[in-house]
Amino acid sequence: MTEAVITPEEIIKRGKIVFKKTKNMLDKTLSYCPGCGHGVAHRLVMEVIEEMGITEDTIGVAPVGCSVLAYEFMNIDMQQAAHGRAPAVATGIKRVLPEKYVFTYQGDGDLAAIGTAETIHACNRGENIVIIFINNGIYGMTGGQMAPTTLQGMKSSTSPYGRVVETMGYPLKITEMVAMLPGVAYATRQAVHEAKYVRKAKRAIRKAFENQKDKKGTSIVEIVSNCNSGWKMTPVDSNKWLEENMLAYFPLGDIKK
Amino acid sequence: MEDVKLMKGNEAMAEAAIRAGADAYFGYPITPQSEVIEYLMMEKPENRTGMQVLQAESEVAAINMVYGAAACGKRVMTSSSSPGISLKLEGISYMAGSELPCLIANVMRGGPGLGTIQPGQADYFQAVKGGGHGDYRLIVLAPSTVQEMADFVDLGFELAFKYRNPVMILSDGAIGQMMEKVFLPDQKERLTDKEVINKYGSWATTGKPESRERNIITSLNLKSEVQENHNFHLQKKYKSIEENEIRYEAIQCDDAEYIMVAFGTSARICQKVIQLGRDKGLKLGLLRPITLWPFPKQIINKLADTSKGFLSVEMNAGQMIEDVQLAVNGKAPVSHYGRMGGMIPSPSDVLVAVEKELKKIG
């Protein structure tokens, strides 16, 4: 007797559901490199929005960088901002639609280099928005150039002999910087390269959106992530390197709560 | 009862924005247009209509706030002066590419660089030829009175939404700073999100209901074929604007033997020149483009059949003259007279230039 083919619907009917893809993520292949943390970060943000029941009331802002196409995967209303300008764009949205939920999703080059002014001033005004900040210490989209968060001695295509702090400056801890501003309600640093970190990161994202609901001001969730392509490592090695090097300089945990 | 006030051009523009039912203004101070945001802050439009006003940290941030709010289907405005407009051009290009309606006022001063805080018209090229990167056009309105500073706000918003395109009011420090009598328009209601959808369609990002696909505002198309199709779509729109939205004023052109072409402050000066010239028996006329883009090409070409020549009078080194020459298309001589650096030509200076040109023509 041959075994009958079981449909997904039947599997769902028979068993207990332990994981379900959020409706807020579209059925599209992500454009990110295999092993990259962006996919998990996208999913966490979309899950939180679905679980809070605010899908219809949320507007996202995508940056310039690897996540420039974030709106291709997120099934919500979204805007794509010029490089670094997402916090200003989000300010514009929130000021005319104060009852809606607004978040930006930005990388380190976008948020901590070209968009430093927009980041600091949105935080200083205490714009009631959520900033999701993916820090992988490199410009991934343009091919692995040095970022404001590139570690000392770390090699990139524009620091091929390693970052020399005397001439290239120090890796920027911008989340600590904005945490000192009174407008910032919540600043935290998380990671998504292992399940235990993923769970904590999701709780942090949830808290950030709850803060927006309670009109508390700006919440920034930094996610230290890998860039296995840019770092020229296997995904597994990149996660190990992240743990040993990135987290040593960018320690995880709440900076302001 | 008519609502008549004595106001600065900048103030009239600010008051007109409130009355046009604007939803928000984002700006950054710069001379000679800081009265716009000062007036709005003083007036507390939030109490009058719910309009939001915010002083941004830079012109760059201000135009991106405009982008965000405009993408929500709102009537949004910003204003600046020449160096500040240069900073806004990135955002303006993005808005043109994303097809977002908005109103941008440039109260021009002399340049280049930090230049001067006195009036100028040297941003003509920047306004009508693009300025920012990529193939795009702004609808450019050139007021020459305080009344038009007020009137062009609502007109600008209407055109911006009709074509989903940024509109620029290209004014200068003289009109921004001078006080004149202005008839203020009636208060328009701000539109609700639902009214915006009914009137202009459902393209804005206001949160995605189950009933529709998600709305995305972007200027990015990584596939060249898709981007080129988007370019074709934009060009088609620009053609339609050229066919339908040309505005100008022809002053004493019917019997004119020689015609000046001028906009804004220069056009006011040229009106006096007509009078001075006619007193001396010179039949002068003035063609005043109100839309600098689309440019009133056809009427200028038609006038070239009867006029001995044209003088493009501008407070710059000669920018609009190129469009006048293209419009005249060799039918008659076209010359330029201008001052720069914040200097304003006097009517007698312009008349001397006119007489010189007429002598050349013979």
XYZ file of C-alpha atoms in Angstrom:
619
model
C 0.000 0.000 0.000
C 1.428 3.378 -0.963
C 1.154 6.198 1.515
C -1.249 8.989 0.557
C 0.205 12.449 0.019
C -0.645 14.655 2.960
C -1.598 18.248 2.209
C -0.348 21.111 4.414
C -3.945 21.731 5.501
C -4.176 18.156 6.720
C -0.947 18.432 8.675
C -2.290 21.544 10.345
C -5.561 19.774 11.124
C -3.845 16.751 12.620
C -1.144 18.338 14.703
C -0.555 21.115 17.124
C 0.807 24.251 15.476
C 4.141 25.207 16.985
C 5.163 27.837 14.411
C 3.295 29.851 11.869
C 4.554 32.414 9.383
C 3.088 35.802 10.097
C 0.586 37.073 7.548
C 2.566 40.283 7.504
C 5.420 38.597 5.624
C 4.677 37.985 1.961
C 5.427 34.660 0.259
C 8.472 35.994 -1.513
C 12.050 34.826 -1.533
C 14.101 37.265 0.509
C 16.812 39.080 -1.423
C 19.284 38.699 1.459
C 22.308 36.410 1.384
C 21.765 32.994 2.993
C 22.865 33.256 6.616
C 22.073 36.991 6.966
C 20.189 38.181 10.035
C 17.859 40.559 8.148
C 15.273 37.851 7.464
C 14.822 37.038 11.142
C 14.701 40.729 12.064
C 12.045 41.372 9.404
C 9.977 38.480 10.703
C 10.165 39.619 14.330
C 8.960 43.125 13.489
C 6.116 41.768 11.364
C 5.130 39.208 14.027
C 4.955 41.863 16.727
C 2.761 44.056 14.510
C 0.414 41.138 13.809
C 0.280 40.037 17.445
C -0.520 43.568 18.606
C -3.318 43.756 16.012
C -1.953 46.952 14.503
C -1.284 45.772 10.935
C -3.890 48.119 9.471
C -2.513 51.043 11.424
C 1.187 50.667 10.754
C 3.366 52.476 8.223
C 6.968 51.374 7.786
C 9.916 53.268 6.363
C 12.610 51.369 4.467
C 16.127 52.819 4.179
C 18.896 52.733 1.612
C 21.134 49.722 2.107
C 20.550 45.969 2.018
C 17.031 46.453 3.402
C 16.134 49.031 0.738
C 13.655 46.449 -0.561
C 12.153 45.640 2.864
C 8.810 46.811 1.465
C 8.932 43.953 -1.034
C 8.548 41.456 1.808
C 6.443 43.269 4.400
C 2.728 43.177 3.697
C 1.951 46.611 5.112
C 1.905 50.188 3.777
C 5.485 51.342 3.376
C 7.624 54.203 2.163
C 11.181 54.058 0.914
C 13.340 56.884 2.206
C 16.459 58.565 0.822
C 19.747 57.431 2.398
C 19.749 58.275 6.096
C 16.504 60.253 6.015
C 14.127 57.629 7.399
C 13.719 59.308 10.829
C 12.748 62.577 9.104
C 10.326 60.727 6.815
C 8.881 58.926 9.847
C 8.519 62.300 11.600
C 6.500 63.596 8.660
C 4.209 60.567 8.759
C 3.724 60.615 12.528
C 2.969 64.354 12.609
C 0.089 64.017 10.146
C -1.103 60.581 11.319
C -0.413 60.674 15.075
C -2.707 57.728 15.824
C -0.880 55.390 13.434
C 2.171 53.280 14.264
C 5.337 54.307 12.456
C 8.675 52.522 12.385
C 11.938 52.865 10.493
C 14.159 49.932 9.583
C 17.728 51.105 9.033
C 21.267 49.824 8.756
C 24.401 51.241 10.373
C 25.573 53.293 7.382
C 22.108 54.738 6.940
C 21.412 55.510 10.600
C 24.857 56.225 12.058
C 26.741 57.870 9.151
C 24.771 59.744 6.501
C 21.643 59.991 8.657
C 23.260 60.929 11.979
C 21.587 64.335 12.100
C 18.135 62.930 11.310
C 18.610 60.147 13.886
C 19.736 62.430 16.693
C 17.125 65.106 16.089
C 14.203 62.699 15.722
C 15.313 61.134 19.024
C 15.827 64.551 20.592
C 12.294 65.595 19.672
C 11.144 62.340 21.215
C 9.248 61.470 18.035
C 6.817 58.766 19.054
C 8.215 56.207 16.620
C 10.138 52.924 16.662
C 13.604 52.749 15.133
C 14.874 49.272 14.245
C 18.631 49.558 13.753
C 20.510 46.668 12.157
C 24.204 46.935 13.006
C 26.435 44.569 11.050
C 29.513 46.769 11.001
C 29.699 47.068 7.240
C 28.062 48.486 4.105
C 26.588 45.284 2.712
C 24.594 46.551 -0.273
C 27.440 48.450 -1.913
C 29.888 45.586 -1.490
C 31.454 45.582 1.956
C 32.828 49.070 2.573
C 33.710 50.466 6.006
C 30.767 51.558 8.147
C 30.658 53.891 11.157
C 30.347 50.739 13.284
C 33.205 48.783 11.650
C 35.415 47.507 14.487
C 38.972 48.662 15.048
C 41.311 46.606 12.859
C 38.391 45.106 10.945
C 38.976 44.739 7.226
C 36.564 46.046 4.630
C 36.925 47.045 0.976
C 37.658 50.646 2.037
C 39.771 49.631 5.025
C 41.621 46.759 3.320
C 44.398 46.792 5.946
C 41.951 47.075 8.816
C 40.242 50.093 10.377
C 42.864 52.473 11.734
C 41.142 54.551 14.377
C 43.721 57.361 14.226
C 42.693 58.200 10.672
C 39.289 56.541 10.292
C 37.739 57.223 13.644
C 36.286 54.861 16.193
C 33.329 52.518 15.810
C 30.323 54.617 16.768
C 28.070 53.572 19.640
C 25.147 55.652 18.466
C 22.545 53.804 20.530
C 24.410 54.812 23.704
C 24.597 58.361 22.320
C 20.866 58.743 21.711
C 20.046 56.931 24.984
C 21.194 60.046 26.846
C 18.555 62.201 25.135
C 15.427 62.873 27.226
C 13.200 62.212 24.194
C 14.309 58.593 24.039
C 12.090 56.300 26.093
C 13.820 53.036 25.370
C 17.212 52.105 23.905
C 18.323 48.500 23.748
C 20.828 46.305 21.944
C 19.817 42.815 20.848
C 20.936 40.037 18.498
C 19.234 37.407 16.317
C 21.948 34.850 15.516
C 20.729 32.248 18.047
C 17.288 31.237 19.275
C 17.843 32.578 22.797
C 18.734 35.997 21.403
C 15.830 35.922 18.932
C 13.314 35.523 21.759
C 14.812 38.445 23.687
C 14.955 40.610 20.563
C 11.292 39.985 19.905
C 10.389 41.027 23.438
C 12.402 44.228 22.938
C 10.633 45.014 19.648
C 7.290 44.385 21.339
C 8.220 46.764 24.134
C 9.227 49.418 21.601
C 5.838 49.246 19.850
C 4.019 49.198 23.225
C 5.900 52.398 24.068
C 4.575 53.969 20.877
C 1.073 52.886 21.838
C 1.560 54.562 25.222
C 2.991 57.690 23.521
C 6.245 57.457 25.488
C 8.605 58.863 22.839
C 11.321 57.355 20.698
C 12.261 53.689 21.080
C 15.389 52.390 19.384
C 16.135 48.684 19.093
C 19.630 47.978 17.828
C 20.153 44.472 16.499
C 23.779 43.428 16.182
C 23.785 41.212 13.136
C 26.182 39.426 10.839
C 27.157 40.062 7.244
C 28.747 36.802 6.200
C 29.206 37.994 2.585
C 30.746 41.318 3.537
C 32.848 39.786 6.292
C 33.878 37.042 3.834
C 33.003 34.178 6.165
C 30.649 31.237 6.195
C 27.364 31.976 7.994
C 28.452 29.782 10.930
C 31.868 31.444 11.201
C 30.287 34.885 10.949
C 28.011 34.139 13.893
C 30.983 32.965 15.930
C 32.931 36.087 14.958
C 29.940 38.250 15.860
C 29.733 36.633 19.294
C 33.450 37.053 20.005
C 34.139 40.455 18.456
C 30.999 42.492 17.780
C 29.379 41.705 21.120
C 32.620 42.528 22.956
C 32.413 46.111 21.663
C 28.622 46.333 21.349
C 27.377 44.564 24.512
C 23.796 43.296 24.480
C 21.091 44.493 26.834
C 18.985 47.501 27.662
C 20.858 50.804 27.589
C 17.832 52.817 28.703
C 14.476 51.468 29.772
C -17.131 90.934 3.821
C -13.857 90.844 1.967
C -10.828 89.880 4.026
C -8.216 92.453 3.007
C -4.908 92.834 4.797
C -1.587 94.607 4.394
C 0.980 91.830 4.501
C 4.476 90.790 3.524
C 4.644 88.315 0.659
C 6.077 85.657 2.977
C 3.278 86.203 5.515
C 0.606 86.143 2.817
C 1.957 82.810 1.620
C 1.879 81.404 5.173
C -1.669 82.614 5.834
C -2.765 81.263 2.446
C -1.325 77.857 3.379
C -3.545 77.706 6.469
C -6.555 78.810 4.408
C -5.781 76.314 1.627
C -6.403 73.539 4.142
C -2.756 72.539 4.323
C -2.112 69.632 6.685
C 1.486 70.427 7.522
C 4.449 72.739 7.001
C 8.055 71.689 7.637
C 10.798 74.283 7.314
C 14.161 75.606 8.390
C 14.946 79.302 8.833
C 16.845 81.150 6.103
C 16.785 84.785 5.017
C 14.801 86.210 3.222
C 11.900 83.815 3.900
C 11.996 83.093 7.657
C 8.715 85.016 8.085
C 6.887 82.019 6.634
C 7.647 79.732 9.577
C 7.639 82.626 12.061
C 4.124 83.592 10.976
C 2.919 80.002 11.171
C 4.386 79.477 14.645
C 2.818 82.710 15.850
C -0.540 81.906 14.288
C -0.872 78.410 15.881
C -2.696 76.877 12.909
C -3.204 73.697 14.929
C -5.891 75.572 16.843
C -7.443 76.981 13.671
C -7.455 73.975 11.336
C -5.336 71.246 12.890
C -2.427 72.064 10.556
C 0.934 70.887 11.892
C 4.027 73.114 11.826
C 7.512 71.892 12.670
C 10.941 73.487 12.543
C 13.286 70.799 11.249
C 16.981 70.402 12.029
C 17.932 71.171 8.423
C 16.475 71.758 4.984
C 17.368 68.149 4.229
C 15.265 66.901 7.130
C 12.440 69.329 6.298
C 11.994 68.080 2.720
C 12.090 64.481 3.938
C 9.397 65.257 6.490
C 7.430 66.665 3.568
C 8.064 63.382 1.726
C 6.753 61.307 4.626
C 3.640 63.400 5.185
C 2.898 63.858 1.453
C 3.103 60.093 1.010
C 0.205 59.889 3.481
C -1.898 61.885 0.982
C -1.615 65.145 2.924
C -1.302 68.731 1.681
C 2.218 69.549 2.771
C 4.394 72.577 2.210
C 7.946 73.723 2.783
C 9.757 76.932 1.931
C 13.332 78.096 1.782
C 15.703 80.361 -0.086
C 18.331 79.507 -2.676
C 21.088 77.757 -0.611
C 18.401 75.890 1.309
C 16.682 74.774 -1.885
C 19.982 73.299 -3.067
C 19.904 71.123 0.056
C 16.312 70.094 -0.608
C 16.970 68.934 -4.162
C 17.713 65.342 -3.182
C 14.303 65.078 -1.574
C 12.615 66.933 -4.438
C 14.028 64.432 -6.943
C 12.785 61.563 -4.764
C 9.333 63.143 -4.571
C 9.195 63.642 -8.334
C 10.291 60.033 -8.811
C 7.755 58.742 -6.267
C 5.059 61.029 -7.727
C 4.274 62.833 -4.505
C 2.309 66.088 -4.444
C 3.773 68.915 -2.390
C 4.365 72.647 -2.458
C 7.874 74.095 -2.232
C 8.474 77.849 -2.135
C 11.850 79.291 -3.089
C 12.165 82.939 -2.059
C 15.314 83.472 -4.110
C 18.409 85.422 -3.139
C 21.573 86.134 -5.122
C 24.145 83.358 -5.496
C 26.153 81.232 -6.073
C 27.221 79.807 -2.731
C 26.098 81.727 0.301
C 25.840 84.708 -2.085
C 23.765 87.500 -0.674
C 20.510 87.846 1.220
C 19.220 90.358 -1.337
C 16.754 89.315 -4.056
C 17.832 87.365 -7.124
C 16.414 85.179 -9.892
C 19.455 83.026 -10.500
C 17.726 79.755 -9.546
C 15.691 79.722 -12.773
C 17.701 76.872 -14.285
C 17.594 74.956 -11.016
C 13.814 75.263 -10.809
C 12.776 74.634 -14.420
C 15.498 72.347 -15.754
C 15.505 69.840 -12.902
C 18.081 70.820 -10.307
C 18.098 67.437 -8.646
C 19.170 64.254 -10.399
C 17.231 62.329 -13.026
C 14.644 63.227 -15.669
C 11.956 65.121 -13.830
C 10.002 68.356 -13.945
C 8.496 70.630 -11.354
C 5.473 72.781 -12.094
C 6.949 76.226 -11.409
C 4.724 79.204 -10.560
C 6.232 82.709 -10.540
C 4.289 85.280 -8.479
C 4.936 88.955 -9.093
C 2.720 90.406 -6.363
C 1.920 89.684 -2.725
C -1.573 88.777 -3.935
C -0.115 86.081 -6.165
C 2.053 84.827 -3.285
C -1.247 84.067 -1.561
C -3.187 82.887 -4.628
C -0.552 80.466 -5.876
C -0.597 78.440 -2.660
C -4.002 76.883 -3.263
C -3.381 76.746 -7.026
C -0.083 75.015 -6.315
C -1.701 72.406 -4.079
C -4.459 71.757 -6.645
C -1.926 71.243 -9.449
C 0.294 69.106 -7.200
C -2.569 66.717 -6.445
C -4.018 66.795 -9.955
C -0.729 65.521 -11.380
C 0.825 63.914 -8.262
C 3.873 66.095 -8.760
C 5.842 68.603 -6.676
C 5.002 72.245 -7.416
C 7.378 75.120 -6.782
C 6.518 78.747 -6.129
C 9.579 80.582 -7.469
C 9.566 83.949 -5.800
C 12.335 86.276 -4.656
C 13.391 88.293 -1.642
C 11.735 91.462 -2.930
C 8.259 89.963 -3.229
C 8.763 87.949 -0.033
C 9.660 91.039 1.971
C 7.477 93.774 0.424
C 4.121 94.651 1.938
C 1.042 94.999 -0.240
C -2.681 94.816 0.043
C -3.861 91.239 -0.247
C -7.351 89.789 -0.585
C -7.232 86.615 1.455
C -9.111 83.541 0.266
C -11.825 81.803 2.296
C -10.847 79.016 4.649
C -10.860 75.607 2.959
C -11.549 72.540 5.074
C -8.697 70.069 5.470
C -9.560 66.828 3.701
C -10.064 63.600 5.625
C -8.200 60.451 4.498
C -11.462 59.220 2.990
C -12.019 62.445 1.047
C -8.464 62.254 -0.292
C -9.164 58.715 -1.583
C -12.455 59.770 -3.183
C -10.883 62.779 -4.850
C -7.430 61.548 -5.812
C -7.492 57.748 -5.576
C -6.081 55.296 -3.085
C -2.326 55.574 -3.405
C -1.323 57.003 -0.024
C 0.253 55.078 2.857
C -2.238 55.466 5.680
C -2.161 51.858 6.934
C -3.198 48.840 4.876
C -6.750 47.597 5.414
C -7.620 43.965 4.518
C -9.628 45.280 1.574
C -6.729 46.538 -0.507
C -3.182 45.654 -1.523
C -0.414 47.418 0.345
C 0.534 50.884 -0.878
C 4.211 51.512 -1.438
C 5.834 54.880 -2.025
C 9.224 54.464 -3.635
C 11.332 55.834 -6.473
C 13.396 52.649 -6.745
C 13.195 50.245 -9.678
C 16.199 47.940 -9.849
C 15.051 46.497 -13.175
C 15.955 48.860 -16.023
C 12.910 47.889 -18.080
C 10.620 48.801 -15.199
C 12.452 52.056 -14.535
C 12.297 53.046 -18.203
C 8.558 52.381 -18.243
C 8.250 54.580 -15.172
C 10.228 57.261 -17.024
C 7.858 56.955 -20.000
C 4.918 57.353 -17.629
C 6.469 60.484 -16.091
C 7.231 61.967 -19.506
C 3.646 61.378 -20.598
C 2.452 63.191 -17.489
C 4.824 66.100 -18.134
C 3.527 66.335 -21.712
C -0.022 66.535 -20.412
C 1.024 69.314 -18.013
C 2.628 71.190 -20.928
C -0.606 70.859 -22.903
C -2.921 71.980 -20.130
C -1.256 74.167 -17.532
C 0.580 77.002 -19.275
C -0.223 80.320 -17.667
C 1.013 83.793 -18.623
C 0.019 87.422 -18.715
C 0.425 89.436 -21.924
C 0.585 93.135 -21.085
C 0.118 95.578 -23.962
C 1.420 93.004 -26.410
C -1.351 93.553 -28.996
C 0.244 96.574 -30.640
C 3.757 96.100 -29.271
C 6.685 96.492 -31.627
C 9.154 95.258 -29.040
C 8.459 92.823 -26.205
C 10.120 92.258 -22.869
C 9.855 88.835 -21.268
C 10.167 88.859 -17.498
C 8.793 87.112 -14.384
C 8.421 88.015 -10.714
C 10.089 91.208 -9.560
C 11.601 91.818 -13.004
C 8.108 91.751 -14.530
C 6.959 94.503 -12.145
C 9.890 96.641 -13.189
C 9.119 96.004 -16.872
C 5.544 97.241 -16.406
C 7.000 100.609 -15.487
C 9.353 100.369 -18.487
C 6.341 99.959 -20.807
C 4.927 103.214 -19.466
C 8.254 105.074 -19.739
C 8.764 103.730 -23.262
C 5.261 104.535 -24.458
C 5.643 108.080 -23.108
C 8.560 108.367 -25.527
C 6.588 106.785 -28.383
C 8.085 103.294 -28.110
C 5.401 100.634 -28.420
C 6.609 98.221 -25.751
C 4.879 95.151 -24.393
C 5.526 92.566 -21.684
C 5.016 88.850 -21.766
C 5.024 87.630 -18.172
C 5.257 83.848 -17.807
C 3.293 82.765 -14.725
C 4.284 79.154 -15.207
C 8.021 79.028 -15.842
C 7.587 75.334 -16.447
C 5.620 74.619 -18.511
C 6.982 77.644 -20.381
C 4.609 79.711 -22.576
C 6.420 78.820 -25.789
C 3.554 79.097 -28.248
C 2.462 82.617 -27.377
C 6.041 83.861 -27.532
C 6.489 82.196 -30.922
C 3.274 83.836 -32.117
C 4.332 87.258 -30.835
C 7.600 86.831 -32.762
C 5.534 87.238 -35.970
C 4.723 90.838 -35.075
C 7.453 91.936 -32.652
C 10.767 93.321 -33.886
C 12.560 91.574 -31.063
C 12.567 90.417 -27.444
C 14.458 91.394 -24.325
C 14.617 88.829 -21.542
C 14.880 90.850 -18.336
C 16.089 88.773 -15.407
C 17.936 89.252 -12.128
C 20.629 86.825 -13.245
C 23.285 86.417 -15.950
C 20.792 85.197 -18.553
C 18.887 81.982 -17.899
C 15.274 82.312 -19.086
C 16.637 83.841 -22.305
C 17.466 80.302 -23.441
C 13.792 79.336 -23.275
C 12.778 82.585 -24.973
C 15.237 81.875 -27.784
C 13.886 78.341 -28.189
C 10.341 79.720 -28.320
C 11.179 82.486 -30.798
C 13.090 79.933 -32.878
C 15.081 82.466 -34.881
C 12.109 84.567 -35.982
C 13.396 87.690 -34.202
C 16.452 88.826 -32.254
C 16.457 87.951 -28.526
C 18.663 89.783 -26.034
C 19.140 89.734 -22.297
C 19.359 92.440 -19.699
C 20.060 91.555 -16.104
C 21.623 92.465 -12.801
C 23.137 90.000 -10.367
C 24.301 89.675 -6.794
C 21.106 91.024 -5.283
C 21.063 94.172 -7.437
C 17.631 95.139 -8.761
C 17.503 96.877 -12.151
C 15.754 100.242 -12.284
C 13.108 100.912 -14.961
C 15.330 103.543 -16.559
C 18.233 101.053 -16.765
C 15.967 98.590 -18.571
C 14.669 101.323 -20.878
C 18.244 102.217 -21.875
C 18.827 98.533 -22.677
C 15.608 98.413 -24.719
C 16.575 101.533 -26.694
C 20.022 100.086 -27.361
C 18.510 96.907 -28.755
C 15.985 98.818 -30.863
C 18.818 100.877 -32.324
C 20.663 97.672 -33.271
C 17.570 96.280 -34.959
C 16.985 99.591 -36.719
